[in-house]
mmCIF file of C-alpha atoms in Angstrom:
data_model
loop_
_atom_site.group_PDB
_atom_site.id
_atom_site.type_symbol
_atom_site.label_atom_id
_atom_site.label_comp_id
_atom_site.label_asym_id
_atom_site.label_seq_id
_atom_site.Cartn_x
_atom_site.Cartn_y
_atom_site.Cartn_z
ATOM 1 C CA GLU A 1 -47.154 21.308 -115.835
ATOM 2 C CA PHE A 2 -43.073 20.932 -116.016
ATOM 3 C CA ARG A 3 -44.286 16.844 -115.623
ATOM 4 C CA LEU A 4 -46.033 16.858 -119.136
ATOM 5 C CA ARG A 5 -44.226 19.619 -120.519
ATOM 6 C CA TYR A 6 -40.643 17.459 -120.713
ATOM 7 C CA GLN A 7 -41.473 14.608 -119.632
ATOM 8 C CA GLY A 8 -44.932 13.601 -121.163
ATOM 9 C CA LEU A 9 -46.376 12.616 -117.791
ATOM 10 C CA ILE A 10 -49.315 13.778 -116.045
ATOM 11 C CA PRO A 11 -50.821 12.096 -112.500
ATOM 12 C CA PRO A 12 -53.462 9.212 -112.535
ATOM 13 C CA ALA A 13 -55.714 11.506 -110.486
ATOM 14 C CA ALA A 14 -56.464 15.639 -110.908
ATOM 15 C CA ARG A 15 -53.551 17.031 -108.367
ATOM 16 C CA GLY A 16 -53.960 20.301 -106.659
ATOM 17 C CA TYR A 17 -51.732 22.227 -104.177
ATOM 18 C CA GLU A 18 -53.012 21.028 -101.245
ATOM 19 C CA HIS A 19 -51.366 17.598 -102.448
ATOM 20 C CA PHE A 20 -47.933 17.738 -100.878
ATOM 21 C CA ASP A 21 -46.474 15.382 -103.683
ATOM 22 C CA ALA A 22 -42.943 16.320 -102.764
ATOM 23 C CA GLY A 23 -43.161 14.747 -99.858
ATOM 24 C CA ALA A 24 -42.345 11.298 -101.802
ATOM 25 C CA LYS A 25 -39.069 12.237 -101.997
ATOM 26 C CA TYR A 26 -36.811 11.094 -98.810
ATOM 27 C CA HIS A 27 -34.662 14.127 -98.982
ATOM 28 C CA VAL A 28 -37.949 16.235 -98.118
ATOM 29 C CA ILE A 29 -39.394 14.508 -95.559
ATOM 30 C CA SER A 30 -36.571 13.754 -94.104
ATOM 31 C CA ASP A 31 -34.590 17.687 -94.142
ATOM 32 C CA GLN A 32 -31.422 16.218 -95.912
ATOM 33 C CA ASP A 33 -29.274 18.027 -98.666
ATOM 34 C CA TYR A 34 -29.882 17.125 -102.166
ATOM 35 C CA ILE A 35 -27.147 19.211 -103.251
ATOM 36 C CA LYS A 36 -24.347 17.164 -102.656
ATOM 37 C CA TYR A 37 -26.191 14.575 -105.552
ATOM 38 C CA PHE A 38 -25.717 17.692 -108.165
ATOM 39 C CA VAL A 39 -22.095 18.192 -106.789
ATOM 40 C CA ALA A 40 -21.435 14.834 -106.469
ATOM 41 C CA THR A 41 -22.450 14.333 -110.429
ATOM 42 C CA VAL A 42 -19.959 17.713 -111.375
ATOM 43 C CA LEU A 43 -16.889 16.301 -109.643
ATOM 44 C CA GLN A 44 -17.602 13.129 -111.168
ATOM 45 C CA PHE A 45 -17.254 14.643 -114.955
ATOM 46 C CA GLN A 46 -14.681 15.873 -113.705
ATOM 47 C CA ILE A 47 -12.898 12.896 -112.499
ATOM 48 C CA TYR A 48 -13.588 11.389 -115.035
ATOM 49 C CA SER A 49 -11.804 13.803 -117.442
ATOM 50 C CA GLU A 50 -8.834 14.652 -115.501
ATOM 51 C CA LEU A 51 -8.343 10.954 -115.068
ATOM 52 C CA CYS A 52 -8.315 11.316 -119.188
ATOM 53 C CA GLN A 53 -5.994 13.221 -119.241
ATOM 54 C CA ALA A 54 -3.507 11.233 -117.405
ATOM 55 C CA ALA A 55 -4.101 8.622 -118.718
ATOM 56 C CA LEU A 56 -3.079 11.212 -122.122
ATOM 57 C CA HIS A 57 -6.248 10.373 -123.906
ATOM 58 C CA SER A 58 -6.600 12.299 -127.100
ATOM 59 C CA GLY A 59 -9.883 11.847 -129.213
ATOM 60 C CA PRO A 60 -14.303 12.873 -127.700
ATOM 61 C CA LEU A 61 -14.471 12.856 -123.738
ATOM 62 C CA HIS A 62 -16.692 10.153 -124.269
ATOM 63 C CA THR A 63 -13.994 7.524 -125.797
ATOM 64 C CA CYS A 64 -12.169 7.793 -123.037
ATOM 65 C CA ASP A 65 -11.356 4.453 -121.610
ATOM 66 C CA PHE A 66 -8.478 4.915 -118.831
ATOM 67 C CA TYR A 67 -8.331 1.121 -117.068
ATOM 68 C CA ARG A 68 -4.549 0.032 -116.525
ATOM 69 C CA SER A 69 -3.216 3.702 -116.918
ATOM 70 C CA ARG A 70 -0.446 3.649 -114.446
ATOM 71 C CA GLU A 71 -0.707 7.099 -114.265
ATOM 72 C CA ALA A 72 -4.494 7.611 -113.360
ATOM 73 C CA GLY A 73 -4.581 4.962 -110.884
ATOM 74 C CA ARG A 74 -2.136 7.136 -108.988
ATOM 75 C CA ILE A 75 -3.729 10.356 -109.397
ATOM 76 C CA LEU A 76 -7.028 8.446 -108.358
ATOM 77 C CA SER A 77 -4.941 6.453 -106.041
ATOM 78 C CA ASP A 78 -3.615 9.746 -103.752
ATOM 79 C CA VAL A 79 -6.650 11.792 -103.765
ATOM 80 C CA MET A 80 -8.244 8.493 -102.172
ATOM 81 C CA GLN A 81 -6.150 8.365 -99.676
ATOM 82 C CA GLN A 82 -6.405 12.157 -98.127
ATOM 83 C CA GLY A 83 -10.307 11.389 -97.471
ATOM 84 C CA ALA A 84 -11.526 13.858 -95.567
ATOM 85 C CA SER A 85 -8.200 15.144 -93.807
ATOM 86 C CA LEU A 86 -8.425 18.339 -97.082
ATOM 87 C CA SER A 87 -11.123 20.169 -97.952
ATOM 88 C CA PRO A 88 -12.511 20.110 -101.110
ATOM 89 C CA GLN A 89 -10.684 22.826 -103.330
ATOM 90 C CA GLN A 90 -6.871 20.768 -102.057
ATOM 91 C CA LEU A 91 -8.152 17.986 -103.025
ATOM 92 C CA ILE A 92 -9.625 19.106 -106.542
ATOM 93 C CA LYS A 93 -5.843 21.207 -106.738
ATOM 94 C CA LEU A 94 -4.719 17.025 -105.772
ATOM 95 C CA LEU A 95 -6.789 15.618 -108.873
ATOM 96 C CA THR A 96 -6.134 18.602 -111.513
ATOM 97 C CA ARG A 97 -1.891 18.245 -110.576
ATOM 98 C CA GLY A 98 -2.202 21.611 -109.251
ATOM 99 C CA LYS A 99 -4.081 22.988 -112.751
ATOM 100 C CA THR A 100 -7.932 24.832 -110.649
ATOM 101 C CA SER A 101 -9.063 24.400 -106.416
ATOM 102 C CA ARG A 102 -12.279 24.341 -108.771
ATOM 103 C CA MET A 103 -15.025 22.455 -109.139
ATOM 104 C CA SER A 104 -16.210 22.916 -113.083
ATOM 105 C CA VAL A 105 -18.246 21.706 -114.932
ATOM 106 C CA ASP A 106 -15.906 22.179 -118.417
ATOM 107 C CA ALA A 107 -15.943 18.593 -118.100
ATOM 108 C CA LEU A 108 -20.035 17.779 -118.154
ATOM 109 C CA LEU A 109 -20.156 20.065 -120.635
ATOM 110 C CA GLU A 110 -17.794 18.093 -123.130
ATOM 111 C CA PHE A 111 -18.789 14.933 -122.185
ATOM 112 C CA PHE A 112 -22.337 15.254 -123.009
ATOM 113 C CA ARG A 113 -21.523 17.560 -127.009
ATOM 114 C CA PRO A 114 -21.702 14.385 -129.206
ATOM 115 C CA LEU A 115 -25.429 13.941 -127.735
ATOM 116 C CA GLU A 116 -25.829 17.553 -128.065
ATOM 117 C CA ALA A 117 -25.107 18.287 -131.351
ATOM 118 C CA TRP A 118 -26.681 15.503 -132.430
ATOM 119 C CA LEU A 119 -30.200 16.553 -131.065
ATOM 120 C CA GLU A 120 -29.480 20.248 -132.392
ATOM 121 C CA VAL A 121 -29.993 18.113 -135.861
ATOM 122 C CA GLN A 122 -32.626 15.686 -134.935
ATOM 123 C CA ASN A 123 -34.401 18.867 -133.451
ATOM 124 C CA ARG A 124 -34.233 20.602 -136.580
ATOM 125 C CA ASP A 125 -34.497 18.130 -139.293
ATOM 126 C CA GLU A 126 -36.938 16.098 -138.321
ATOM 127 C CA GLN A 127 -40.514 15.754 -137.682
ATOM 128 C CA LEU A 128 -40.603 15.639 -133.372
ATOM 129 C CA ILE A 129 -42.346 12.870 -131.768
ATOM 130 C CA GLY A 130 -44.113 14.377 -128.408
ATOM 131 C CA TRP A 131 -46.926 14.097 -126.599
ATOM 132 C CA ARG A 132 -50.050 16.917 -125.294
ATOM 133 C CA SER A 133 -48.908 19.484 -124.229
ATOM 134 C CA THR A 134 -52.328 19.906 -121.991
ATOM 135 C CA MET A 135 -54.082 17.896 -119.025
ATOM 136 C CA GLU A 136 -57.247 18.215 -120.781
ATOM 137 C CA ASP A 137 -56.164 16.378 -124.064
#
């Protein structure tokens, strides 16, 4: 139901609870943790934001380019050199130059804020293009 509602997709044949669609995902059948992918996405944006700050970027976060920034490169190198010798909290503290040792979604939200604002206007002012809302349609 969620896939239909949010993505407009339906299976080619009727599906019931006896079907184990989750088994098609490698991580489910091999009992692998999936949380690391979620954490990696959050950290990706936090690292990006910190390197942009180190490069003295001004303007929207999504326009940042820290290419050739020696300071951003130094910070990234310092963090990468530690490998697994430090805890994640210690690495975040090193990355943020002592500001925090906590993971944060703030950079992710900031990065997508312009898109969110644009989508709000589109959804408010434009006729929505969509798909059928039930499997029976």
